Short mmCIF file of C-alpha atoms in Angstrom, two decimals:
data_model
loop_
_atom_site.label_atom_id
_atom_site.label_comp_id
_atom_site.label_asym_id
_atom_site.label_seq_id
_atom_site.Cartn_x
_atom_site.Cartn_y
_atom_site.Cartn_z
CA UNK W 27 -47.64 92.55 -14.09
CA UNK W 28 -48.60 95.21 -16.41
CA UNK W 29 -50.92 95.02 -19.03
CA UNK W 30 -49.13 94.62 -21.93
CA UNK W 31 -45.80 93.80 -20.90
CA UNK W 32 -45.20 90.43 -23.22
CA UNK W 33 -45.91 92.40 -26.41
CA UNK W 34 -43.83 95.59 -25.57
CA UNK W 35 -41.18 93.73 -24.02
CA UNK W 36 -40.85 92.05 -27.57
CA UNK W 37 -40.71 95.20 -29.67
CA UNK W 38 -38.33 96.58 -27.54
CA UNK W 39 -35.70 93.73 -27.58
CA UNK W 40 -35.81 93.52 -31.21
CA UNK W 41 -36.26 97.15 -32.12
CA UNK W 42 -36.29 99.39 -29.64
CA UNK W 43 -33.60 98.56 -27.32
CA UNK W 44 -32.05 96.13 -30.15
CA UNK W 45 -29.04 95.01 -27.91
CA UNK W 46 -26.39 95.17 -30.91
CA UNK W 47 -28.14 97.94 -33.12
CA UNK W 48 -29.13 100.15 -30.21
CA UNK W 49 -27.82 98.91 -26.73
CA UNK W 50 -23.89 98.10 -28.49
CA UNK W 51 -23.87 95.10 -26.13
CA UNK W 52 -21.60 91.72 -27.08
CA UNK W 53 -19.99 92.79 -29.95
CA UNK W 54 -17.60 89.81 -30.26
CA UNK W 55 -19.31 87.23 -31.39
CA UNK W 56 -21.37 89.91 -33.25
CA UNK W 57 -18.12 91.07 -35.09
CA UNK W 58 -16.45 87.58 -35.34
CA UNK W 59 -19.29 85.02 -36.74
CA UNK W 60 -20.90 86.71 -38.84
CA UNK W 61 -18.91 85.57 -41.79
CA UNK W 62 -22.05 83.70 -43.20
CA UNK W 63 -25.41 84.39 -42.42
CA UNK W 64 -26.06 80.47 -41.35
CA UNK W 65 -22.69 81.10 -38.71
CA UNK W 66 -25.01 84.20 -37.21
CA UNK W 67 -27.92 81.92 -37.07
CA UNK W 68 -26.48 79.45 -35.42
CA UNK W 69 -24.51 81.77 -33.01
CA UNK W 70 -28.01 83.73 -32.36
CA UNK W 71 -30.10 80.62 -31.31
CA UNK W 72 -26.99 79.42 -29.11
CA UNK W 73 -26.75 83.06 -27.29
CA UNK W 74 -30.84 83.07 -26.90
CA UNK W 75 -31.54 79.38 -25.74
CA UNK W 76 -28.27 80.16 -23.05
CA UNK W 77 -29.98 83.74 -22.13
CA UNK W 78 -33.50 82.42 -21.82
CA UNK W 79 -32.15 79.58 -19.42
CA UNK W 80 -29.73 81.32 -17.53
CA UNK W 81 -32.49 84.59 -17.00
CA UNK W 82 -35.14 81.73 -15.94
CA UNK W 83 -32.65 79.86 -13.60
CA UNK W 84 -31.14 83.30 -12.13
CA UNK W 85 -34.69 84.57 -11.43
CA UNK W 86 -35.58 81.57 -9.49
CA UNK W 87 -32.54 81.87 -7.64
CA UNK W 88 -32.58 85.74 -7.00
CA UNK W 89 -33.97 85.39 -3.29
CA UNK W 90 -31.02 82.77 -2.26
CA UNK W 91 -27.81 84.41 -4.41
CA UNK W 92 -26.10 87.01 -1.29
CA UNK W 93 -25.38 90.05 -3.16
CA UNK W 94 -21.97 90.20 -2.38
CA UNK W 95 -20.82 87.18 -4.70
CA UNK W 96 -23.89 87.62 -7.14
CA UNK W 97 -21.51 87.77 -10.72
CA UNK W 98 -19.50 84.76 -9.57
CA UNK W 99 -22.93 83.20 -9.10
CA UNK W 100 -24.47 84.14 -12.16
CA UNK W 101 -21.26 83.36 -13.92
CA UNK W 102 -21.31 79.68 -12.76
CA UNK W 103 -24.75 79.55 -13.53
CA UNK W 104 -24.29 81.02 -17.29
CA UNK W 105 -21.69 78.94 -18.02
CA UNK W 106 -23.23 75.84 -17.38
CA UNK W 107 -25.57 76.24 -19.63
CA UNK W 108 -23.19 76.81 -22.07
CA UNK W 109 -21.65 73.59 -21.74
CA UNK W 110 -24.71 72.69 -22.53
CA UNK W 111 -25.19 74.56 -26.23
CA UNK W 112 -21.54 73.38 -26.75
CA UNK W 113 -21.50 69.95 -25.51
CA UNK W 114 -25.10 69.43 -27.94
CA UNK W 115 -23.54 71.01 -30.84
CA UNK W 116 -20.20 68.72 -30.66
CA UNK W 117 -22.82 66.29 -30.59
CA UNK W 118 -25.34 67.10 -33.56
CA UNK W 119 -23.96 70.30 -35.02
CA UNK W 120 -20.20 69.67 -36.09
CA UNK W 121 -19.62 71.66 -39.07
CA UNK W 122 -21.17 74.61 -37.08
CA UNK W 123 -19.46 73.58 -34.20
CA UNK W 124 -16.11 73.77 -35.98
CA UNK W 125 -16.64 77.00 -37.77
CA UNK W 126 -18.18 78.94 -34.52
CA UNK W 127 -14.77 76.92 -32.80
CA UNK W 128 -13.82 79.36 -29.62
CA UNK W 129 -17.05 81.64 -29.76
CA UNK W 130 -19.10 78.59 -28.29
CA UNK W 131 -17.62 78.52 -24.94
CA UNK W 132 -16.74 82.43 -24.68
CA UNK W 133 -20.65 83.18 -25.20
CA UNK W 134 -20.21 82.63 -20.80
CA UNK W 135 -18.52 86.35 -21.17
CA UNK W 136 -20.96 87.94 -23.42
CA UNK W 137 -22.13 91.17 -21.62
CA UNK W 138 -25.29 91.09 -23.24
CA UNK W 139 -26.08 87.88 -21.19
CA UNK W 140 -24.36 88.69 -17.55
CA UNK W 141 -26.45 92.08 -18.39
CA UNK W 142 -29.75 90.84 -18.71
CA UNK W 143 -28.98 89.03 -15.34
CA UNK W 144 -27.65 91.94 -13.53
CA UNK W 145 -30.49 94.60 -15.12
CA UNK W 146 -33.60 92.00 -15.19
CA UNK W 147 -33.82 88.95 -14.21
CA UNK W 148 -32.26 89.25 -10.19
CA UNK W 149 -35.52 91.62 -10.04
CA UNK W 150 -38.09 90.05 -11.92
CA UNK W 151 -40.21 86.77 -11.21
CA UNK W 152 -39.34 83.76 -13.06
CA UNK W 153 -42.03 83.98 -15.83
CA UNK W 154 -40.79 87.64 -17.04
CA UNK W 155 -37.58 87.19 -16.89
CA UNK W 156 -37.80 84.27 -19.02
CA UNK W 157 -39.70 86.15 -21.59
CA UNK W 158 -36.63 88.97 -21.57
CA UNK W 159 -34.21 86.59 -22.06
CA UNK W 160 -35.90 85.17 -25.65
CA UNK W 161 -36.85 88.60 -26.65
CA UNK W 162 -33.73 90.05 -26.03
CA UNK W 163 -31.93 86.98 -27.42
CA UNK W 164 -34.39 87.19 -30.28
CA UNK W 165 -33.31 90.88 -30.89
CA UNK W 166 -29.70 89.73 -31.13
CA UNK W 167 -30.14 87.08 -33.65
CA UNK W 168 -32.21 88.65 -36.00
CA UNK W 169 -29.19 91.77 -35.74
CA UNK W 170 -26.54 88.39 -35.82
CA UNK W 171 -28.23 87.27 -39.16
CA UNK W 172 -29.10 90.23 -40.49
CA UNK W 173 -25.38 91.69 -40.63
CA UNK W 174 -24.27 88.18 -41.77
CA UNK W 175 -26.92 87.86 -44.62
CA UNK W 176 -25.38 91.53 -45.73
CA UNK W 177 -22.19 90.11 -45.49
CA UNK W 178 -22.54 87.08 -47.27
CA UNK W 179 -24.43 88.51 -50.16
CA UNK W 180 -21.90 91.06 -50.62
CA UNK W 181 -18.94 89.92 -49.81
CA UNK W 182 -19.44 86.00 -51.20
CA UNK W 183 -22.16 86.25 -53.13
CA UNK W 184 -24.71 83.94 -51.82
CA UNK W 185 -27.14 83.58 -48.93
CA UNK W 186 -27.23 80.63 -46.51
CA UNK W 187 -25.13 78.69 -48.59
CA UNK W 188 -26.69 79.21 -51.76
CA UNK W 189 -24.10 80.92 -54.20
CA UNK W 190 -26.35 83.68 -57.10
CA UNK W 191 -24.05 86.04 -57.51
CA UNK W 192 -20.85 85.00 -60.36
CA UNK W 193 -17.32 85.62 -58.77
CA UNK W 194 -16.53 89.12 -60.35
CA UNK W 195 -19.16 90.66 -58.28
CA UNK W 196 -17.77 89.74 -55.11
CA UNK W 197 -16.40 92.61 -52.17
CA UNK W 198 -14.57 89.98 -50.47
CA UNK W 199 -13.41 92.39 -48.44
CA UNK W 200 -16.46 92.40 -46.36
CA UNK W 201 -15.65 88.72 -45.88
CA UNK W 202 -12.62 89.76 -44.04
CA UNK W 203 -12.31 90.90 -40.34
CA UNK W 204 -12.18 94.62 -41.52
CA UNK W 205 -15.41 93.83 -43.04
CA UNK W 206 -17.13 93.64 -39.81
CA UNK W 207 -16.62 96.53 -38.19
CA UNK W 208 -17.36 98.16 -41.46
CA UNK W 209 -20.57 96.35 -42.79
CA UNK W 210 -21.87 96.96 -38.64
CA UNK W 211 -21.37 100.59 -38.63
CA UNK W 212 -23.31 101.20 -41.94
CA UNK W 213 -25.95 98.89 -40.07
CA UNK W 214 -25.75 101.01 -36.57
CA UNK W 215 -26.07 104.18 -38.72
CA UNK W 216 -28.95 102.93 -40.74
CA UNK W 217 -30.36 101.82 -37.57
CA UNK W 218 -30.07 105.52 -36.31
CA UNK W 219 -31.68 107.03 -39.19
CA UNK W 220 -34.79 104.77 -38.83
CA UNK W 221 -35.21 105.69 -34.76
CA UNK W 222 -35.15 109.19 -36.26
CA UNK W 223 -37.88 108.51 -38.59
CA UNK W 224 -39.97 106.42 -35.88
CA UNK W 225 -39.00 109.16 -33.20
CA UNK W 226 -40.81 112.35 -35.68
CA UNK W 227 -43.66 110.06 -36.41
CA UNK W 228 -44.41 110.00 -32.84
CA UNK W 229 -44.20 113.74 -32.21
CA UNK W 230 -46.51 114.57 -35.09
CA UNK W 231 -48.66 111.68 -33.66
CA UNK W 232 -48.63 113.62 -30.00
CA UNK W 233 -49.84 116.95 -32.17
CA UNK W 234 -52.80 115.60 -33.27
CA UNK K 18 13.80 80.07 -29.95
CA UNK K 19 12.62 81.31 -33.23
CA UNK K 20 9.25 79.29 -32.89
CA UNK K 21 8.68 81.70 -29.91
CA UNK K 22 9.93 84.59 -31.97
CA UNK K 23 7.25 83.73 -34.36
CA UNK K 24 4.42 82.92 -32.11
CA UNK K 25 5.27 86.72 -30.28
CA UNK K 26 4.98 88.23 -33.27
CA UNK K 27 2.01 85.84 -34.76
CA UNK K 28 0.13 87.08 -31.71
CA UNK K 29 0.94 90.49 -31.37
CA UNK K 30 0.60 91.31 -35.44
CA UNK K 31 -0.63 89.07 -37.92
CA UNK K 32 -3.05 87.78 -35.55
CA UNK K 33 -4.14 90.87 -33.30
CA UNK K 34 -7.24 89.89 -30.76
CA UNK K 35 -8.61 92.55 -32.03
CA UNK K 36 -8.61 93.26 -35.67
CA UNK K 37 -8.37 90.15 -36.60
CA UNK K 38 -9.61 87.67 -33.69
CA UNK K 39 -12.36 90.06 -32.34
CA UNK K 40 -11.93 89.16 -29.07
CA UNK K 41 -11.73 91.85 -26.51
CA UNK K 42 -13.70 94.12 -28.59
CA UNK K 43 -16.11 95.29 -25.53
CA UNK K 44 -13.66 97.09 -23.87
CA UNK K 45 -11.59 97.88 -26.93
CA UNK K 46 -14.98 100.12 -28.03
CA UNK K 47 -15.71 101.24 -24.49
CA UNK K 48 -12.05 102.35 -23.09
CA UNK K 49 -10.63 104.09 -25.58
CA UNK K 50 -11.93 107.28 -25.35
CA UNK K 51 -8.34 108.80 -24.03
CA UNK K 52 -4.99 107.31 -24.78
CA UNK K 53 -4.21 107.11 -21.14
CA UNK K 54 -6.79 104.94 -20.00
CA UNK K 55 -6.35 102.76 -22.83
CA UNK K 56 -2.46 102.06 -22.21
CA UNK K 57 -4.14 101.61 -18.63
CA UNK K 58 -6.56 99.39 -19.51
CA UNK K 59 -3.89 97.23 -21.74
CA UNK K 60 -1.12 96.97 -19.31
CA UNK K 61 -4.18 95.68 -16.55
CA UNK K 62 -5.28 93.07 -19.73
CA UNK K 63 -1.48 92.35 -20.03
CA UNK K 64 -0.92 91.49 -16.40
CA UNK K 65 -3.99 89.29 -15.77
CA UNK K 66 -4.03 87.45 -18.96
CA UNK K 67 0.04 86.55 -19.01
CA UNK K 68 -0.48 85.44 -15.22
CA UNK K 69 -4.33 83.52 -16.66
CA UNK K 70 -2.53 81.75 -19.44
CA UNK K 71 -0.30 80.22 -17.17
CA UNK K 72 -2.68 79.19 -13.93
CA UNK K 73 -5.30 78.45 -16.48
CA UNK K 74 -2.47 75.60 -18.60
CA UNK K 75 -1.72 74.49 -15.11
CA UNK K 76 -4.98 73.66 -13.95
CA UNK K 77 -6.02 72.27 -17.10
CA UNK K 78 -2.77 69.65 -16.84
CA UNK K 79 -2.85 68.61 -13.45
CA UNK K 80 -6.77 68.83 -12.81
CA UNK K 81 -8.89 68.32 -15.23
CA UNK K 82 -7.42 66.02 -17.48
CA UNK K 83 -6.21 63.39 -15.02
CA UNK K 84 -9.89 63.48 -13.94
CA UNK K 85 -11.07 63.33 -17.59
CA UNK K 86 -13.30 66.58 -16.63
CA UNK K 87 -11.86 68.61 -19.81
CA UNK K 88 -15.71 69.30 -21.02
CA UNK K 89 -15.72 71.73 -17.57
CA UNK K 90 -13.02 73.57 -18.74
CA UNK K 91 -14.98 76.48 -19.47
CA UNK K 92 -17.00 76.84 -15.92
CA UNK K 93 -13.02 76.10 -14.68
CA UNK K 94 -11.74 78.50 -16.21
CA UNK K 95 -13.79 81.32 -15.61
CA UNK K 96 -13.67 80.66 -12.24
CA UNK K 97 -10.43 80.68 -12.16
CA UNK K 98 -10.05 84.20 -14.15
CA UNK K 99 -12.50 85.12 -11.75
CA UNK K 100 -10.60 84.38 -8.77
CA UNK K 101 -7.30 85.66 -10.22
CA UNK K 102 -8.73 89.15 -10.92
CA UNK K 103 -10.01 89.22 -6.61
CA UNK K 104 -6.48 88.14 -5.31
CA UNK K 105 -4.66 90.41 -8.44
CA UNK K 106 -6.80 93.05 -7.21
CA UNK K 107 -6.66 92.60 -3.05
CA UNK K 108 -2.81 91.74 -3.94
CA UNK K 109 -1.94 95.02 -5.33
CA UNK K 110 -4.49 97.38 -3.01
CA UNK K 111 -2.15 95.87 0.20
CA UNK K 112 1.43 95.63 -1.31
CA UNK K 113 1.44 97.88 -3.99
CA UNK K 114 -0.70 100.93 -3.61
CA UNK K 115 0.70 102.78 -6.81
CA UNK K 116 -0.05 100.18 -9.26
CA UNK K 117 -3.51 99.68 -7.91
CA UNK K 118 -4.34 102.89 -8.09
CA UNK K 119 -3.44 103.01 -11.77
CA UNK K 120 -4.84 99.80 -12.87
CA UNK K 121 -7.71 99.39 -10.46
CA UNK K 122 -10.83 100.59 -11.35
CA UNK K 123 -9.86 98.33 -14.80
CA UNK K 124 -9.55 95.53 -12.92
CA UNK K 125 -13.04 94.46 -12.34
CA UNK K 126 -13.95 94.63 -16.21
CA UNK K 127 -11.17 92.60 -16.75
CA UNK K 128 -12.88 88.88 -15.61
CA UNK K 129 -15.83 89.59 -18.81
CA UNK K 130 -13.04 90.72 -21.11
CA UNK K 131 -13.51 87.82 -23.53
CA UNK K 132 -9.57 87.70 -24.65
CA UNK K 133 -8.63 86.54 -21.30
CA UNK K 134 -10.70 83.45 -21.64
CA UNK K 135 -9.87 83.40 -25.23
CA UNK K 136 -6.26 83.20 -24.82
CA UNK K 137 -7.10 80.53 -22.11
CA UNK K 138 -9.07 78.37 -24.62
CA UNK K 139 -7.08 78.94 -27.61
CA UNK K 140 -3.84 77.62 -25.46
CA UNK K 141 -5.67 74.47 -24.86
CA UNK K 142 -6.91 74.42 -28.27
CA UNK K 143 -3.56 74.64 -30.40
CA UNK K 144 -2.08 72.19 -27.54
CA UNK K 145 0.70 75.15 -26.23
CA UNK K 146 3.54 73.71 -23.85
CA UNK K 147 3.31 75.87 -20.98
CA UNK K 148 6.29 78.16 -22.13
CA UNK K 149 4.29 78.93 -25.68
CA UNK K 150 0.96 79.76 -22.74
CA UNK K 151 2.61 82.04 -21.33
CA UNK K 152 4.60 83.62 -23.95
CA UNK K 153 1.33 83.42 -26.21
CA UNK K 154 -1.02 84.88 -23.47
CA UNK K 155 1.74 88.14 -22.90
CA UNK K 156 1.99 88.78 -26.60
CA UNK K 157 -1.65 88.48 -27.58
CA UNK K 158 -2.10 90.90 -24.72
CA UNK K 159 0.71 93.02 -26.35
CA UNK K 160 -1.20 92.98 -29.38
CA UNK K 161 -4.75 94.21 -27.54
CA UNK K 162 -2.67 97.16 -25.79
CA UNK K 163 -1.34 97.94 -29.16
CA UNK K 164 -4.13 97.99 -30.89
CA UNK K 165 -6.44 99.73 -28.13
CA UNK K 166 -3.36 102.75 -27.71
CA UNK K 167 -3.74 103.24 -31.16
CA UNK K 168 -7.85 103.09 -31.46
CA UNK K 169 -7.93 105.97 -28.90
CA UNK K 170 -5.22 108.00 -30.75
CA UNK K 171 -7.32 107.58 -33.86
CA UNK K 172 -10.57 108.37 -31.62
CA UNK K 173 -9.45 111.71 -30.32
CA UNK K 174 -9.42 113.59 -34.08
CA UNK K 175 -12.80 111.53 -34.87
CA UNK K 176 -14.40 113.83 -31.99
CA UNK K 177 -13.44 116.59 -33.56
CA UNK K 178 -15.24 115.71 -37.20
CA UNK K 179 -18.45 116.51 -38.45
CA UNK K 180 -20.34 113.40 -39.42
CA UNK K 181 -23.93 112.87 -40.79
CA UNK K 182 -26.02 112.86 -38.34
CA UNK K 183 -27.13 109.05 -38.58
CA UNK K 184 -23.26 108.20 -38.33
CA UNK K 185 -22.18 110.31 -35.36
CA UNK K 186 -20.73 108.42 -32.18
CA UNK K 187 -20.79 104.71 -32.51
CA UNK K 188 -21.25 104.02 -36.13
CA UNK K 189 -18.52 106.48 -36.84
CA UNK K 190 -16.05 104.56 -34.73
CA UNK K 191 -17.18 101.41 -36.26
CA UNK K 192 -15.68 102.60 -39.50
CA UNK K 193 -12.97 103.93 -38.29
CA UNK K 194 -11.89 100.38 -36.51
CA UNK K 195 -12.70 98.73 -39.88
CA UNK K 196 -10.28 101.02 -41.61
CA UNK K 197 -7.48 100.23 -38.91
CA UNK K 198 -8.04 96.77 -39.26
CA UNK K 199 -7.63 96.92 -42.77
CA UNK K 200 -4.16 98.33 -42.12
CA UNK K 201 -3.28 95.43 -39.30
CA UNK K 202 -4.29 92.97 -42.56
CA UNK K 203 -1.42 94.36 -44.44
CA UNK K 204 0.81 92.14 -41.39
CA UNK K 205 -0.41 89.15 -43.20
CA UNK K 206 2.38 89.31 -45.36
CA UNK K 207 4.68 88.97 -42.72
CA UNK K 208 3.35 85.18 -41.65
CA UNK K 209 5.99 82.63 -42.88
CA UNK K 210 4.47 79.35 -43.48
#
């Protein structure tokens, strides 16, 4: 294990190699619950409690999955767990369960998760590959609720639930599905412009 | 017969998988670089998901819920997308060469395109006879193909512009599928209910 892996490997899941702002991975549910920032929330804990399982339970299996039928494995194994998340938020969860509705069960297709599986964890030893899948699931939710807090503010005026902002000064539009894709490509293209930044500082850092 | 009428054009318009559903974005941003590998792309959705909606109702019916195993629907049906995409795929390679060569290396992608299990759920969900399945799953796949033919219409002039730099490449196409969703939101008006 290298030295420093836990605390690099969580800077690059929520910065570097963000897996919405920088990697583009599982857009769906990125585009589709963000309505609200307490929807994102939700739908970012669910994606990182189902990739920190699955990652752990994939890892331990790596040595007895034949590589042939390795997806279908991981598959079965991923979804699961997301019986799981789904079958626990019926339970305790069901105005969140009812407003996340069909994204629950169709977080077993999210590339970001069969990614992590396919790129880490059929590699790594149990312990690591745990780790990857909560900072990479971290990475995703604070993206998740960071495009639904901009959403919400804007678009309805209030965050988590909490209405400040009097109706006039509303964009509801960013409430609406063409909201999404717009609201996330401002957010990709600040993203950008700060990688820029961090990228100079570190080739004036080299100079010296 | 005009329920069905409606639900086509329900699925294919007012309620794209795409621009308004989100589901199926994945490949929508990744295969739409040229027009023909989008229309591709879509008629490979199309096939699988019409054929999915209606093994998928089935199985549902006659397995699960005389078993009272509905809450494995999920790990069912994925499996069973799965295993439709192999035999689709070793189907076509043996009988009909042309097609697979057209729609195969699409295929693959197809079984963690999310609107083929979204179409599966949603016909569970809204409790669809197996005609409205079928007819649901072809025209929501309609809708993808129409909306993904479009996309890479619209994406061939945006390679051609001259963006800031922070918005070249994937923010830029962002915006530009916000701005064509807008557009598909002006088919609201067309809902009668």
């Amino acid at each position: 294990m290298k030295k420093g892996f836990f605390a690099n490997h969580l800077k690059d899941g929520i910065l570097y190699k963000n897996p919405i702002l920088v990697q583009f991975i599982g857009m769906c549910p990125t585009l589709a619950t963000t309505t609200s920032a307490t929807n994102a929330l939700a739908m970012g804990i669910a994606v990182t409690v189902v990739l920190a399982f699955s990652n752990l339970f994939i890892s331990l299996l790596r040595k007895f999955i034949p590589s042939e039928v390795r997806i279908a494995g991981y598959i079965v194994i991923i979804s699961a767990f997301v019986t799981v998340v789904e079958m626990v938020m019926h339970a305790y969860f069901v105005s969140l369960y009812s407003a996340l509705g069909v994204f629950i069960p169709l977080i077993v297709v999210n590339c970001l998760i069969l990614a992590r599986a396919e790129a880490f964890a059929s590699k790594n030893p149990p312990i690591p590959s745990l780790w990857d899948g909560i900072c990479m699931g971290l990475g995703f939710t604070v993206a998740l609720t960071l495009l639904g807090a901009i959403r919400e503010i804007l678009g309805a005026g209030s965050i988590f639930g909490f209405t400040f902002l009097p109706e006039i000064m509303h964009v509801s539009m960013l409430v609406l599905p063409a909201g999404a894709f717009i609201a996330l490509g401002f957010l990709v293209a600040g993203m950008n412009k700060l990688m820029s930044k961090f990228a100079e500082k570190k080739e004036d850092g080299a100079d010296v | 017969m005009f329920d069905i009428f409606m639900l086509m054009l329900s699925a294919i318009l007012i309620e794209n998988f795409i621009f308004s559903k989100f589901m199926g974005c994945c490949p929508f941003l990744g295969v739409s670089e040229k027009p023909d590998t989008a229309l591709g792309m879509g008629c490979a959705v199309t096939f699988v998901m019409t054929l999915a909606s209606a093994v998928t109702w089935g199985v549902y019916r006659y397995i699960l819920v005389p078993f009272g195993l509905e809450y494995l629907k999920t790990i069912a049906f994925i499996l069973v997308i799965a295993a439709l995409v192999q035999f689709i795929e070793m189907f076509l390679k043996r009988f009909v060469p042309a097609l697979y060569s057209a729609l195969g290396i699409f295929l693959p992608l197809i079984t963690t395109n999310c609107a083929v299990l979204g179409a599966a759920l949603l016909n569970i969900q809204n409790e669809y006879s197996f005609i409205e399945s079928v007819v649901y799953g072809f025209s929501a796949a309609l809708g993808f193909t129409l909306a993904i033919v479009i996309f890479a219409g619209i994406r061939q002039r945006l390679v051609l512009a001259n963006p800031p730099k922070s918005f070249s490449g994937f923010p830029l196409i962002l915006i530009a599928a916000g701005l064509a969703a807008m557009a598909f939101a002006g088919f609201a008006g067309l809902s009668i209910s």
